Every structure is written in C-alpha cells, then in structure tokens.
Short mmCIF file of C-alpha atoms in Angstrom, two decimals:
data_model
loop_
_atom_site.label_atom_id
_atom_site.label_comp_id
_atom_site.label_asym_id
_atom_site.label_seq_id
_atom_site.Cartn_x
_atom_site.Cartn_y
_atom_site.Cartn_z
CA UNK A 1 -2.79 26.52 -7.62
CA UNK A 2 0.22 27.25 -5.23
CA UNK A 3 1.19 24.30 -2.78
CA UNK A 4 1.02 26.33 0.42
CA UNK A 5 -2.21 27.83 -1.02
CA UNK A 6 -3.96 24.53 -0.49
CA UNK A 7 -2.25 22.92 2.05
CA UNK A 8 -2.83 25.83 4.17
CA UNK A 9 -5.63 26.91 3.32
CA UNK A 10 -7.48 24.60 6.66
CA UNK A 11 -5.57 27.17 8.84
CA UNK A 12 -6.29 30.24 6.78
CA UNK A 13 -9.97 29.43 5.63
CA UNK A 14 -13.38 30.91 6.94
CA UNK A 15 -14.71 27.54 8.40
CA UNK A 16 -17.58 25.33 7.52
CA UNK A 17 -19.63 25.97 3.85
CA UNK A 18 -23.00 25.99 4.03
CA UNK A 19 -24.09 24.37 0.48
CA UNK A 20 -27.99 24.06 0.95
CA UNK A 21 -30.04 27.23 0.93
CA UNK A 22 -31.10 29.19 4.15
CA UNK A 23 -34.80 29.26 2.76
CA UNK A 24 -34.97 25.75 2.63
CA UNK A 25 -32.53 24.25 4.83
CA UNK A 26 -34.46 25.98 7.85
CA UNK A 27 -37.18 23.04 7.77
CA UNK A 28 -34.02 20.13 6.95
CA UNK A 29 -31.67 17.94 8.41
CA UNK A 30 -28.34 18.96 8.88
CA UNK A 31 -25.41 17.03 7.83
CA UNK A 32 -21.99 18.15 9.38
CA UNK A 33 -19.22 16.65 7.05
CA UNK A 34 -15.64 16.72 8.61
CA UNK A 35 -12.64 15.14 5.91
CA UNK A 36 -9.40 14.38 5.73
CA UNK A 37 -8.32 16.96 3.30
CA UNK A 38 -7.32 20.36 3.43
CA UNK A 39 -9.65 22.70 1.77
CA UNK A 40 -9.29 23.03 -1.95
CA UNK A 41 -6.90 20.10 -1.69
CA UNK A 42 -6.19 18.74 -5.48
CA UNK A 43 -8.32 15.36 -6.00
CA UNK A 44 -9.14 14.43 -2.43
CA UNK A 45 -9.80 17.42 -1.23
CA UNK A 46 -11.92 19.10 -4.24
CA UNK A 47 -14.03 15.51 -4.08
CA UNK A 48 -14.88 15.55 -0.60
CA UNK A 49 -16.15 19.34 -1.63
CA UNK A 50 -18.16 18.09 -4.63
CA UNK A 51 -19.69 15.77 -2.88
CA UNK A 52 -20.53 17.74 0.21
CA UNK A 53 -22.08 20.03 -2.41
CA UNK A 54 -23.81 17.68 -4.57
CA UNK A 55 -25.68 16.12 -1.53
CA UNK A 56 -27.02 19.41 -0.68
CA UNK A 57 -28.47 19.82 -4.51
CA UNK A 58 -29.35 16.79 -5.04
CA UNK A 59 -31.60 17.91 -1.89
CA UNK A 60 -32.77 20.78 -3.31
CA UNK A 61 -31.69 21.53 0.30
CA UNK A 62 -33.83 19.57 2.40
CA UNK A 63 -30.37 18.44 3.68
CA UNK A 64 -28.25 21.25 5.11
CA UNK A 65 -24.99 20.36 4.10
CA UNK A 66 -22.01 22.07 6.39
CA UNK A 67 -18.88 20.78 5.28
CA UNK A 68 -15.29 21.22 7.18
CA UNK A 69 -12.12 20.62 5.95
CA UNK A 70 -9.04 19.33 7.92
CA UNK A 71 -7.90 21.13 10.80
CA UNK A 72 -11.54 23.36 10.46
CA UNK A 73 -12.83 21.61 13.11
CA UNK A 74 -11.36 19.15 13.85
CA UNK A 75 -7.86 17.54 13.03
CA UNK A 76 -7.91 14.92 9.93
CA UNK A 77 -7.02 12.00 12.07
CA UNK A 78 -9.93 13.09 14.71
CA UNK A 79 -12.68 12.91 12.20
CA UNK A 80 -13.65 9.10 12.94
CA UNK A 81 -14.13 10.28 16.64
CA UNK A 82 -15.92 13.19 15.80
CA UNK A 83 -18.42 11.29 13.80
CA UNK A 84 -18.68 7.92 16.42
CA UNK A 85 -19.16 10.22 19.38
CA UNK A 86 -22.38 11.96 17.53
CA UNK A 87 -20.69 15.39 16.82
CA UNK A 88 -20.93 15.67 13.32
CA UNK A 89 -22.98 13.53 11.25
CA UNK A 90 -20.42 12.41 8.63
CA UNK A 91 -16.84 12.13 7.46
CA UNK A 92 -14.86 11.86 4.46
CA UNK A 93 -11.90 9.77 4.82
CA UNK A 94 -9.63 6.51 3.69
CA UNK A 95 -10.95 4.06 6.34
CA UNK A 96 -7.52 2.63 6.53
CA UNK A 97 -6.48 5.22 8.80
CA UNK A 98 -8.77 3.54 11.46
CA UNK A 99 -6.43 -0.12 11.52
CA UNK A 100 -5.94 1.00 14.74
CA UNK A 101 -9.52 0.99 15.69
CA UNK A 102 -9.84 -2.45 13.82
CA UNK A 103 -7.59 -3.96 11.44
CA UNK A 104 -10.54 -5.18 8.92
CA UNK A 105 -11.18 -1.12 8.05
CA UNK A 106 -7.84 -1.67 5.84
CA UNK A 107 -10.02 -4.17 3.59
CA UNK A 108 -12.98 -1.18 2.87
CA UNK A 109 -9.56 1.02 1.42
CA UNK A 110 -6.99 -1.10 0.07
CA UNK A 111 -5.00 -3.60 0.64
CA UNK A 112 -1.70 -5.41 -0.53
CA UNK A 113 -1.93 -7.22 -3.77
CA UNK A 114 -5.62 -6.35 -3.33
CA UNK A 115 -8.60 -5.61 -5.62
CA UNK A 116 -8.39 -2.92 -8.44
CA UNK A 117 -11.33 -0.17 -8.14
CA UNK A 118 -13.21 -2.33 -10.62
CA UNK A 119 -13.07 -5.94 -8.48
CA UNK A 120 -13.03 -4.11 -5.17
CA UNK A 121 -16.81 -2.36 -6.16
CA UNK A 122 -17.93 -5.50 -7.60
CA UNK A 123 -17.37 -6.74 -4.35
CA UNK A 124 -18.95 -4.35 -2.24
CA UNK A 125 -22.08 -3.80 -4.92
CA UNK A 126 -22.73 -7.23 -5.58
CA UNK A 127 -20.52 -9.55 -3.90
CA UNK A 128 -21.38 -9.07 -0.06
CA UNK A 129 -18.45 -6.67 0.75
CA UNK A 130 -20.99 -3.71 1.97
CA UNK A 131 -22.68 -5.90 4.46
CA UNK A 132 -19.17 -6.82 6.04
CA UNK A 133 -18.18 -3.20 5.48
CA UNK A 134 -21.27 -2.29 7.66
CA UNK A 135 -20.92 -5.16 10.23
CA UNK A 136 -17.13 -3.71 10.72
CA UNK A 137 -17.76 -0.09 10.98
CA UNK A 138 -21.31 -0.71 12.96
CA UNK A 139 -19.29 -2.34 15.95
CA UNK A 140 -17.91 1.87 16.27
CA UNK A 141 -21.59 3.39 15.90
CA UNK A 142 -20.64 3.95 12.20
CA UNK A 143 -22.48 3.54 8.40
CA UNK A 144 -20.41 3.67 5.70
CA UNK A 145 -21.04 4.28 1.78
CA UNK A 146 -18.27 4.20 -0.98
CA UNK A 147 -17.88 7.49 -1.92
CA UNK A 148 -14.31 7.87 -4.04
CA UNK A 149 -11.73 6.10 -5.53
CA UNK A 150 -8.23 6.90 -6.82
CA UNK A 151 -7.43 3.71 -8.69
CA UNK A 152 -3.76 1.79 -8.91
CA UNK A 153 -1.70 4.92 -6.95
CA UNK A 154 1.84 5.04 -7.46
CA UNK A 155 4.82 2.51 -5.61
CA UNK A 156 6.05 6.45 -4.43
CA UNK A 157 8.69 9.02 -4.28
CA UNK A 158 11.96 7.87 -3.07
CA UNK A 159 15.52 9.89 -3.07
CA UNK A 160 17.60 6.81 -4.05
CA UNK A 161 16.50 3.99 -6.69
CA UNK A 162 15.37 0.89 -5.67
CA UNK A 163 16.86 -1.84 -7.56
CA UNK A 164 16.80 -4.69 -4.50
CA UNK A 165 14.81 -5.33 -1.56
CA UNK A 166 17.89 -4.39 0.69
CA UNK A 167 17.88 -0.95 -0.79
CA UNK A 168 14.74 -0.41 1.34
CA UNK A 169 16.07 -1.02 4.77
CA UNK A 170 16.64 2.09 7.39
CA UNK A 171 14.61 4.49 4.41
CA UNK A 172 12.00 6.31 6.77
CA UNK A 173 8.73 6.15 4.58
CA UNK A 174 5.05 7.93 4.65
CA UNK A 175 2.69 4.74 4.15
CA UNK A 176 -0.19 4.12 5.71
CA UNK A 177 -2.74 0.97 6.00
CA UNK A 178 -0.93 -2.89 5.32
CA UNK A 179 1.18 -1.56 3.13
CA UNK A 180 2.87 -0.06 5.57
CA UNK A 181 3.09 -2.82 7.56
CA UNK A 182 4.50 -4.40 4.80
CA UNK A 183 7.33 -2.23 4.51
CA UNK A 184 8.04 -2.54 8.07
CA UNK A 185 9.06 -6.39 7.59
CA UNK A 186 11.25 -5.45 4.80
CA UNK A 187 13.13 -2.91 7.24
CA UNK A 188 11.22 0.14 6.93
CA UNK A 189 10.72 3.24 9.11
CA UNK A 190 7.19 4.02 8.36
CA UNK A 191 4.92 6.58 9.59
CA UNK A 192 1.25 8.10 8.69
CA UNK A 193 0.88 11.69 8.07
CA UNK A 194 -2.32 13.65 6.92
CA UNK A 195 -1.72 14.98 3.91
CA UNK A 196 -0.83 18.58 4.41
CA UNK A 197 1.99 17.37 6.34
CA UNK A 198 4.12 15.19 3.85
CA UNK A 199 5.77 17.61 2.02
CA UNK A 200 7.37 19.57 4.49
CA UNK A 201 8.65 16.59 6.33
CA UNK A 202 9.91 15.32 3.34
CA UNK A 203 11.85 18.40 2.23
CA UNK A 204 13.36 18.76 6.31
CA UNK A 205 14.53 15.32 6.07
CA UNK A 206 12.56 13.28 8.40
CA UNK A 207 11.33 11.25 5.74
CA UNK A 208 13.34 9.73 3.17
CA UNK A 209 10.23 8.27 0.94
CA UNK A 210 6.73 8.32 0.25
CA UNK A 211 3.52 7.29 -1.09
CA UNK A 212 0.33 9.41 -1.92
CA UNK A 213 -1.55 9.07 -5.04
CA UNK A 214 -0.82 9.23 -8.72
CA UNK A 215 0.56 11.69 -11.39
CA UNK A 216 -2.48 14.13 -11.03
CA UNK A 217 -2.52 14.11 -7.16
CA UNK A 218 1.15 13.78 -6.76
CA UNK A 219 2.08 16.53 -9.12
CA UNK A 220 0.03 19.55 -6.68
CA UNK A 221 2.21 18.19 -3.87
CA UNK A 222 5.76 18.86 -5.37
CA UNK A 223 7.21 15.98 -3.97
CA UNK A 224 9.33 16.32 -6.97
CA UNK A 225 11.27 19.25 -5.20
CA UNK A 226 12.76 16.86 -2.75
CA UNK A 227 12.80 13.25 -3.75
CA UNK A 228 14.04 12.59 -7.50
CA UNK A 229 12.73 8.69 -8.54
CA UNK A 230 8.92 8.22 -8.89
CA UNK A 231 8.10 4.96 -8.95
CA UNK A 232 4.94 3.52 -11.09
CA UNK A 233 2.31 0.91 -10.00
CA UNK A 234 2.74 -0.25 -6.12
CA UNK A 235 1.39 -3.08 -4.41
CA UNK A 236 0.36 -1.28 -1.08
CA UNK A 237 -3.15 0.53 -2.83
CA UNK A 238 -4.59 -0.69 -5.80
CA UNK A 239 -7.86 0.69 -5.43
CA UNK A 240 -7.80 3.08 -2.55
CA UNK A 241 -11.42 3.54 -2.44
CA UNK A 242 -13.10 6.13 -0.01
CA UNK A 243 -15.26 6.43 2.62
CA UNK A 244 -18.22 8.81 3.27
CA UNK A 245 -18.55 7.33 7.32
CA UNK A 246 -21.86 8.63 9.15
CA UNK A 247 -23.06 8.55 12.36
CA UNK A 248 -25.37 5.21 12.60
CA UNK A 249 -28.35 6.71 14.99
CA UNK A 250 -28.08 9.86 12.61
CA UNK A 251 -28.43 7.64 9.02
CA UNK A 252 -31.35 5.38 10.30
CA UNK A 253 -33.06 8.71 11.71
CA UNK A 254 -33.35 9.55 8.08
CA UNK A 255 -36.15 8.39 5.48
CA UNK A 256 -35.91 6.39 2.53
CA UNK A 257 -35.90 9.17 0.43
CA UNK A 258 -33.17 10.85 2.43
CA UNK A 259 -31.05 7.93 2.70
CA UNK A 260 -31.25 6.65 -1.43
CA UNK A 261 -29.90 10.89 -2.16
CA UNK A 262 -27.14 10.09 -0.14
CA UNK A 263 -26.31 6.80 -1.81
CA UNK A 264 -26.64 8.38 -5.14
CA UNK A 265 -24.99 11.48 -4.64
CA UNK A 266 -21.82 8.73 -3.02
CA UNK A 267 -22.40 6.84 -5.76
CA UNK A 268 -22.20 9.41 -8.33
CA UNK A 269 -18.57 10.87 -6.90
CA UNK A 270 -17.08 7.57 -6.65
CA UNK A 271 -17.18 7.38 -10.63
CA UNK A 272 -16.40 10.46 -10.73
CA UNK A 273 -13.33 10.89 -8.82
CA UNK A 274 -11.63 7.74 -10.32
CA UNK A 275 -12.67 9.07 -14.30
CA UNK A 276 -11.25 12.19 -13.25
CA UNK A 277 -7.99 10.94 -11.82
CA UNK A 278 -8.01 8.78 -15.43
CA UNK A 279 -8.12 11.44 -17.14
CA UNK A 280 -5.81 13.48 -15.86
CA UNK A 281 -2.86 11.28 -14.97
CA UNK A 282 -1.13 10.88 -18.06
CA UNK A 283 -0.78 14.18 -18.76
CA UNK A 284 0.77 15.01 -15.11
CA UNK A 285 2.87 12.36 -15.26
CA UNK A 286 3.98 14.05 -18.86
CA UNK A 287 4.20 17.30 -16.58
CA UNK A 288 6.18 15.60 -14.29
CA UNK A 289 8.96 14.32 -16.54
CA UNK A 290 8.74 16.83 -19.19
CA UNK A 291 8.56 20.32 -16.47
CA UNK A 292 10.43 18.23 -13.83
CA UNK A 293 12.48 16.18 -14.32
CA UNK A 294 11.94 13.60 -12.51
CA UNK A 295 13.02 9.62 -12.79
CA UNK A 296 10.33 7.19 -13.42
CA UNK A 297 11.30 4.07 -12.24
CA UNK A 298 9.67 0.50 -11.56
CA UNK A 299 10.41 -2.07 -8.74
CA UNK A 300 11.79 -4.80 -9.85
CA UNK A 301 10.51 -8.64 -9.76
CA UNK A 302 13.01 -9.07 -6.81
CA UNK A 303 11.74 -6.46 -5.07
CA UNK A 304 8.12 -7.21 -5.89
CA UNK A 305 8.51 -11.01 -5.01
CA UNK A 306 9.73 -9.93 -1.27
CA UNK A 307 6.59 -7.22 -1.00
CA UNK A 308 4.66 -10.49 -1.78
CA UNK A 309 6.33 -12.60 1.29
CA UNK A 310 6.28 -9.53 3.51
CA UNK A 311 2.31 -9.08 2.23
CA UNK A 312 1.67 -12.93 3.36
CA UNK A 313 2.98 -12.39 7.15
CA UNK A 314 0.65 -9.00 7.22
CA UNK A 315 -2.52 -11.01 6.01
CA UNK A 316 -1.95 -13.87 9.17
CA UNK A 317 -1.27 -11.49 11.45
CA UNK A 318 -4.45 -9.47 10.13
CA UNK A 319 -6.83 -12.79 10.66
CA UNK A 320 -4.96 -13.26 14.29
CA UNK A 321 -6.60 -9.90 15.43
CA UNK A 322 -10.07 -11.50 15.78
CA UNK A 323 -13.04 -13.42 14.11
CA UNK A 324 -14.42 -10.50 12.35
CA UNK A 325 -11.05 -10.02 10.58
CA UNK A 326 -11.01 -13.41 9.40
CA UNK A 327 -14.66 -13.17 8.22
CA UNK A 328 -13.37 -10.31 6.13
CA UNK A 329 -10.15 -11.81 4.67
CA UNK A 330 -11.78 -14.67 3.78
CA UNK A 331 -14.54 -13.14 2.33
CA UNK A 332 -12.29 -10.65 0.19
CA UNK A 333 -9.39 -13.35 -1.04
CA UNK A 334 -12.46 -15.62 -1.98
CA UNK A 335 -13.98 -12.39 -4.26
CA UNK A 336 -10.34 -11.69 -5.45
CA UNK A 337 -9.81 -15.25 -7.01
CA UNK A 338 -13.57 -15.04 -8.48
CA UNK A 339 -13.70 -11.52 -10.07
CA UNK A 340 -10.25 -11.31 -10.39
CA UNK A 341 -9.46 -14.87 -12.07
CA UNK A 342 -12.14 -13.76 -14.44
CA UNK A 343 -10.62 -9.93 -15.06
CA UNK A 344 -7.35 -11.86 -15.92
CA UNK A 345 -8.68 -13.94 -18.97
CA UNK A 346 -10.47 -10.80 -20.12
CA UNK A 347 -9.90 -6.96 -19.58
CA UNK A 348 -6.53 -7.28 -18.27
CA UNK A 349 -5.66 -10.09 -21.24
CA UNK A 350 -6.82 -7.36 -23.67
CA UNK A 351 -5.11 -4.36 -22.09
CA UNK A 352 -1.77 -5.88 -22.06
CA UNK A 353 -2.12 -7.42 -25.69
CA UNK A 354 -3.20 -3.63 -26.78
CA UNK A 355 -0.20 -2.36 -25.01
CA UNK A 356 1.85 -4.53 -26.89
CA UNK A 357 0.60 -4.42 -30.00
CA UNK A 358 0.53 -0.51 -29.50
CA UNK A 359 3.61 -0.16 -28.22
CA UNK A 360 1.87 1.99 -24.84
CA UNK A 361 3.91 1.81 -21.81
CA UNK A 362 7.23 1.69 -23.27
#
C-alpha cells in the first residue's frame, strides 16, 4: 500500500460504509462510528474498520453500523465532540488526546512508566479500572469500552542519536498524552498531530522527532525517509490501549443483548489488534533495517533515569488537576505495584532469562 494512498484516502474516499444489511438494518439501531484514522490506515486504521464491521455481523445487522474515517465527517481531533454532543453514536480513538478535556483520560491510554497491555487490562477487567474509566468519561456524557491495543510502541524516530538527556533539548517532537509532557521538562518542543499529518511535517522540517507506534505501524508511514535513528522500547506508551467512546444516553437506550455484542465484538479486536501488531513487528522491523536502512538505537540509562524524574513532576501535577485525577492515580500506581510486582517475579523473569539464554535481542 502507497503512503499517500492511505493517508489520503479520508479526502479522496466515498464517505461513511454501511456494514449491516439494508434488509435488516431497516428495523435496527444505528451506530455512527467516527475515528481517528484515515481510511485504510495500516493497524489503527484497518482496526477501527474491523471492528466497525464486526459489530455489524456480530448483529446479523440489527445494528446498522456507518463507520467514518478521519476527516469523513468530521476532523480526527473533533470526534470526542461529535460523539458528547449526540451526533454520532460512537468513536474510535486514543483517549489521551482528550488531557485537555481531563487529564485522568491519559490513564485509560497510557501513561509514563505505566502498565504493559497485559497489567493495564487486568486492571480495567478485574481490578476496578473500568468503573473509574466510566466515572471519568461519564462526567463528558461518554461510555467507554477497550477496544485495541498496540503494546510497548517504540521511544521514536529522531534525526540525531540520543546518547544524553541534553541531546533532547530545542528537538521539536510529535508526542502526545504525559509523555509529552514529559519531554517538555526535559526541553522539548512537542506538539500532537493526527496521524495523516506526521509525515509531511516531518519531511518539511517542522518537526525534528517523533513517536507513533512500532515496526509494523511505523514502517507504512516512511518515517524512515526523513529521520535516520529508530529508537526501541519508550517510556511515554507502554500499552497504548484504545478506546471505542459512545454516546451515554445512546448505550443505555440499548438492551442487554445489544450492549453484551458490543462488548464482545470490543473485546474481540482488542486481542486482536495487539496479536496482530505481535506478529508482525519483527519482521518490519527486519524490513526496516534490512530495505532501509535505518539505525536502531536505545536510550540510554542516563537518559532513561531523567524521563523517570521528568515522569515524577508530570504525575503531581496530574493529581493537582482535581480529586478525580487523584482517585485515578492512586488507583492505577496501587494496580501497577500489585500486578506488576507479581509480572516481575514471573513472565518478565522468564522472558529475560529466555533472552539470555537464547541469545534474542542482541
């Protein structure tokens, strides 16, 4: 698939999908779905579309899926207002984009030093974290289900190495969410661009650096074409799970049986999405070096130990924002310790013996 294929194709395509059929959607609800993503958009995009689809079948088209890509009907960053205000019923999104509407929507994405896709749905399954997620998001006219997840994405695509924290200040950076307030402290430019937009900005010059996803994601974009170093694991998203948002009046208008083939259908592309990306990213980040050339570097502990300082300020000035934030921090450091203190001695004890003994990651 050709970049400017994809990342125009919300400008170029025919509009909305209908996924349910006419015959049967004539009696249904109708679900409006506005995302984030371009249409056809590698990972994120093709997700949003699966799911959007799979609700509708699922349905056997008692719900009348119409789903809209970014910039289809409305813009990617206008799709929480869309959905608030009643105008479409849903939409597909990283709920970190909304800090500004509440910094506590950062916790129900990713944060710094935060939970791995594993802990973080633990959390929200089992461990309270969808009842805060709700009590957050409800205070906007808003219901939100997990619906995607990208696992540990990538520290980014720089054009210079990193080898100390001062190599960061004056870079102008795409990074969203905590992490990029993170990067602010340590003297960083940062701004928040849909998708579509990073790699032209990047290739002009107005950004030196950014984030996105991983090797399978990343790879579609080209970043490679303007910034040379690709740096493995960061500590801005270690999860980046997704959000299917929906209208709150709309969800509780619907019945039991209604509701439970939404959750499934959510539930069903959240472990998909993540396998996928899992599957897929070692052999783009083979593409990547191999077809590209490109650098992959790592930050070093220097640089990691100041992310860590600059993470500590972000998390008190997080809780200062209101009560409801610190509900939520508290509530997600205490999980973190639990599930995560408990991941250490186990899964990631074995993984990084295996490595070892394997020689992987060398």
């Amino acid at each position: 698939m050709e970049r400017r294929k994809f990342l125009k194709g919300a400008a170029l395509g025919a509009g909305a999908t209908a996924l349910a059929t006419p015959a049967l959607a004539q009696g249904g609800k109708t679900m409006t779905i506005v995302s984030t993503w371009p249409r056809d958009f590698p990972g994120l995009g093709t997700s949003a579309q699966r799911l959007a689809a799979r609700i509708g079948q699922l349905s056997d088209g008692a719900i009348n899926v119409e789903y809209f890509a970014a910039g289809e009907r409305v813009g990617a960053f206008d799709t929480f207002d869309e959905v608030a205000s009643g105008n479409s019923q849903a939409y597909i999104a990283a709920d970190y984009y909304w800090v500004g509407k509440h910094p506590a929507f950062a916790y129900f994405t990713t944060v710094p030093f935060g939970m791995t896709v594993v802990e973080w749905n633990a959390w929200v399954k089992f461990g309270g974290g969808q009842a805060l997620w709700d009590k957050v998001s409800g205070e906007f006219g808003l219901k939100p289900l997990v619906c995607g997840a990208t696992g540990t994405q990538a520290g980014g695509w720089f054009n210079k190495e990193i080898n100390s924290p001062e190599d960061l200040k004056g870079l102008k950076m795409r990074i969203p969410g905590l992490g990029g307030n993170v990067m602010s402290k340590l003297g960083v430019s940062t701004v928040s661009l849909p998708g579509g937009q990073i790699y032209e900005n990047l290739v002009s010059g107005a950004i030196d650096a950014t984030e996105w996803v991983g090797p399978y994601n990343d790879y579609f974009m080209k970043f490679y074409e303007a910034a040379k170093y690709y740096y493995t694991a960061g500590m801005h998203e270690p999860n980046a799970n997704l959000a299917l948002g929906m209208n709150k009046a709309w969800w509780e208008s619907l019945s039991d049986w209604e509701r439970a083939v939404i959750e499934a259908a959510s539930a069903e592309e959240t472990a998909n999405m993540y396998e996928e990306a899992m599957a897929l990213n070692g052999q783009y980040l083979n593409k990547l070096i191999n077809e590209q050339g490109v650098e992959v570097r790592e930050f070093g502990e220097d640089v990691w130990d100041a992310f860590g300082e600059a993470a500590a300020e972000v998390f008190e000035e997080t809780r200062d924002h209101s009560d409801l934030a610190v509900e939520v921090d508290d509530a997600f450091q205490a999980a973190l310790r639990e599930i995560g203190g408990a991941m250490a001695l186990f899964e990631t004890k074995f993984v990084n013996e295996r490595n070892r003994v394997l020689g992987l990651g060398e």
